[in-house]
Amino acid sequence: MHIGKVANFPFPTPPEPTALVEAERCLKVLEALDVKGRLTPLGKVMAQFPMTPRHSRMLLTVIQMMQKVKDYTQANTVLAYASAAAAALSLSNPFVMEFEQTQSDPIGLKQEVF
């Protein structure tokens, strides 16, 4: 979008300034932004993944490692585990169930019919 500084973007509800600073620091650590805050080639590839920058960086690192390995069976296994880990980490805690209660169904007994 060619935005020079994200802090100058006219957000409808702007995030806290500290959140923007922390996000920029994280992207620099992941090498998605250079020291001037511009998107790197790696950052452009990371932006194509529909996940957080940390997870996309993890998958891209595994893909880079696969190029150096001659045993593709082992490399594909590592990629499969990394993909599964990225997918699992993208979700909220699977052991915590969220219950939606309505006034007509205060204890959540209503069944959905598909």
mmCIF file of N, CA, C and O in Angstrom, residues 1-11 14-15 17 20-25 27-28 33-39:
data_model
loop_
_atom_site.group_PDB
_atom_site.id
_atom_site.type_symbol
_atom_site.label_atom_id
_atom_site.label_comp_id
_atom_site.label_asym_id
_atom_site.label_seq_id
_atom_site.Cartn_x
_atom_site.Cartn_y
_atom_site.Cartn_z
ATOM 1 N N MET A 1 0.815 -1.199 0.000
ATOM 2 C CA MET A 1 0.000 0.000 0.000
ATOM 3 C C MET A 1 0.858 1.262 0.000
ATOM 4 O O MET A 1 0.326 2.349 0.013
ATOM 5 N N HIS A 2 2.170 1.075 0.042
ATOM 6 C CA HIS A 2 3.120 2.188 0.013
ATOM 7 C C HIS A 2 2.872 3.189 1.136
ATOM 8 O O HIS A 2 2.866 4.403 0.922
ATOM 9 N N ILE A 3 2.659 2.677 2.336
ATOM 10 C CA ILE A 3 2.481 3.530 3.508
ATOM 11 C C ILE A 3 3.852 3.730 4.131
ATOM 12 O O ILE A 3 4.504 2.760 4.525
ATOM 13 N N GLY A 4 4.295 4.969 4.205
ATOM 14 C CA GLY A 4 5.628 5.246 4.731
ATOM 15 C C GLY A 4 5.777 4.876 6.192
ATOM 16 O O GLY A 4 6.696 4.170 6.578
ATOM 17 N N LYS A 5 4.879 5.323 7.017
ATOM 18 C CA LYS A 5 4.933 5.053 8.448
ATOM 19 C C LYS A 5 3.545 4.619 8.898
ATOM 20 O O LYS A 5 2.576 5.336 8.711
ATOM 21 N N VAL A 6 3.470 3.443 9.462
ATOM 22 C CA VAL A 6 2.172 2.884 9.851
ATOM 23 C C VAL A 6 1.489 3.751 10.900
ATOM 24 O O VAL A 6 0.267 3.859 10.928
ATOM 25 N N ALA A 7 2.261 4.396 11.741
ATOM 26 C CA ALA A 7 1.679 5.256 12.780
ATOM 27 C C ALA A 7 0.889 6.410 12.167
ATOM 28 O O ALA A 7 -0.032 6.937 12.812
ATOM 29 N N ASN A 8 1.197 6.804 10.932
ATOM 30 C CA ASN A 8 0.481 7.898 10.262
ATOM 31 C C ASN A 8 -0.760 7.423 9.519
ATOM 32 O O ASN A 8 -1.484 8.244 8.957
ATOM 33 N N PHE A 9 -1.011 6.129 9.478
ATOM 34 C CA PHE A 9 -2.173 5.592 8.763
ATOM 35 C C PHE A 9 -3.456 6.000 9.501
ATOM 36 O O PHE A 9 -3.532 5.924 10.727
ATOM 37 N N PRO A 10 -4.491 6.435 8.772
ATOM 38 C CA PRO A 10 -5.728 6.881 9.429
ATOM 39 C C PRO A 10 -6.626 5.706 9.833
ATOM 40 O O PRO A 10 -7.643 5.430 9.211
ATOM 41 N N PHE A 11 -6.244 4.991 10.890
ATOM 42 C CA PHE A 11 -7.047 3.876 11.385
ATOM 43 C C PHE A 11 -8.398 4.378 11.872
ATOM 44 O O PHE A 11 -8.478 5.432 12.503
ATOM 45 N N PRO A 14 -7.518 3.567 16.068
ATOM 46 C CA PRO A 14 -6.078 3.314 16.073
ATOM 47 C C PRO A 14 -5.646 2.463 17.263
ATOM 48 O O PRO A 14 -6.189 2.592 18.359
ATOM 49 N N PRO A 15 -4.658 1.592 17.033
ATOM 50 C CA PRO A 15 -4.114 0.815 18.145
ATOM 51 C C PRO A 15 -3.244 1.697 19.036
ATOM 52 O O PRO A 15 -2.887 2.821 18.667
ATOM 53 N N PRO A 17 -0.024 3.256 20.608
ATOM 54 C CA PRO A 17 1.291 3.499 20.004
ATOM 55 C C PRO A 17 2.329 2.446 20.408
ATOM 56 O O PRO A 17 3.178 2.059 19.604
ATOM 57 N N LEU A 20 2.048 -0.588 18.153
ATOM 58 C CA LEU A 20 2.667 -0.384 16.840
ATOM 59 C C LEU A 20 4.187 -0.516 16.916
ATOM 60 O O LEU A 20 4.805 -1.128 16.045
ATOM 61 N N VAL A 21 4.763 0.022 17.963
ATOM 62 C CA VAL A 21 6.218 -0.070 18.141
ATOM 63 C C VAL A 21 6.619 -1.532 18.335
ATOM 64 O O VAL A 21 7.603 -2.000 17.741
ATOM 65 N N GLU A 22 5.869 -2.263 19.142
ATOM 66 C CA GLU A 22 6.172 -3.674 19.395
ATOM 67 C C GLU A 22 6.006 -4.509 18.123
ATOM 68 O O GLU A 22 6.816 -5.403 17.842
ATOM 69 N N ALA A 23 4.977 -4.228 17.343
ATOM 70 C CA ALA A 23 4.757 -4.956 16.089
ATOM 71 C C ALA A 23 5.901 -4.692 15.111
ATOM 72 O O ALA A 23 6.393 -5.619 14.454
ATOM 73 N N GLU A 24 6.343 -3.453 15.026
ATOM 74 C CA GLU A 24 7.454 -3.128 14.128
ATOM 75 C C GLU A 24 8.739 -3.802 14.593
ATOM 76 O O GLU A 24 9.509 -4.333 13.792
ATOM 77 N N ARG A 25 8.970 -3.827 15.902
ATOM 78 C CA ARG A 25 10.156 -4.494 16.445
ATOM 79 C C ARG A 25 10.129 -5.989 16.121
ATOM 80 O O ARG A 25 11.126 -6.569 15.701
ATOM 81 N N LEU A 27 8.595 -7.484 13.608
ATOM 82 C CA LEU A 27 8.827 -7.678 12.173
ATOM 83 C C LEU A 27 10.288 -7.470 11.797
ATOM 84 O O LEU A 27 10.798 -8.115 10.883
ATOM 85 N N LYS A 28 10.982 -6.586 12.514
ATOM 86 C CA LYS A 28 12.413 -6.404 12.257
ATOM 87 C C LYS A 28 13.202 -7.617 12.733
ATOM 88 O O LYS A 28 14.135 -8.054 12.062
ATOM 89 N N LEU A 33 11.070 -6.603 7.983
ATOM 90 C CA LEU A 33 11.312 -5.175 7.754
ATOM 91 C C LEU A 33 12.803 -4.911 7.869
ATOM 92 O O LEU A 33 13.494 -5.538 8.684
ATOM 93 N N ASP A 34 13.292 -3.976 7.070
ATOM 94 C CA ASP A 34 14.694 -3.585 7.205
ATOM 95 C C ASP A 34 14.820 -2.515 8.292
ATOM 96 O O ASP A 34 13.832 -2.160 8.938
ATOM 97 N N VAL A 35 16.027 -1.991 8.490
ATOM 98 C CA VAL A 35 16.247 -1.023 9.565
ATOM 99 C C VAL A 35 15.500 0.293 9.340
ATOM 100 O O VAL A 35 15.219 1.024 10.284
ATOM 101 N N LYS A 36 15.152 0.587 8.086
ATOM 102 C CA LYS A 36 14.391 1.806 7.787
ATOM 103 C C LYS A 36 12.886 1.581 7.852
ATOM 104 O O LYS A 36 12.109 2.488 7.586
ATOM 105 N N GLY A 37 12.453 0.346 8.172
ATOM 106 C CA GLY A 37 11.034 0.046 8.290
ATOM 107 C C GLY A 37 10.370 -0.326 6.979
ATOM 108 O O GLY A 37 9.148 -0.371 6.898
ATOM 109 N N ARG A 38 11.170 -0.602 5.953
ATOM 110 C CA ARG A 38 10.616 -1.010 4.660
ATOM 111 C C ARG A 38 10.506 -2.521 4.590
ATOM 112 O O ARG A 38 11.318 -3.245 5.174
ATOM 113 N N LEU A 39 9.537 -2.994 3.836
ATOM 114 C CA LEU A 39 9.314 -4.420 3.676
ATOM 115 C C LEU A 39 10.448 -5.051 2.881
ATOM 116 O O LEU A 39 10.819 -4.561 1.817
#
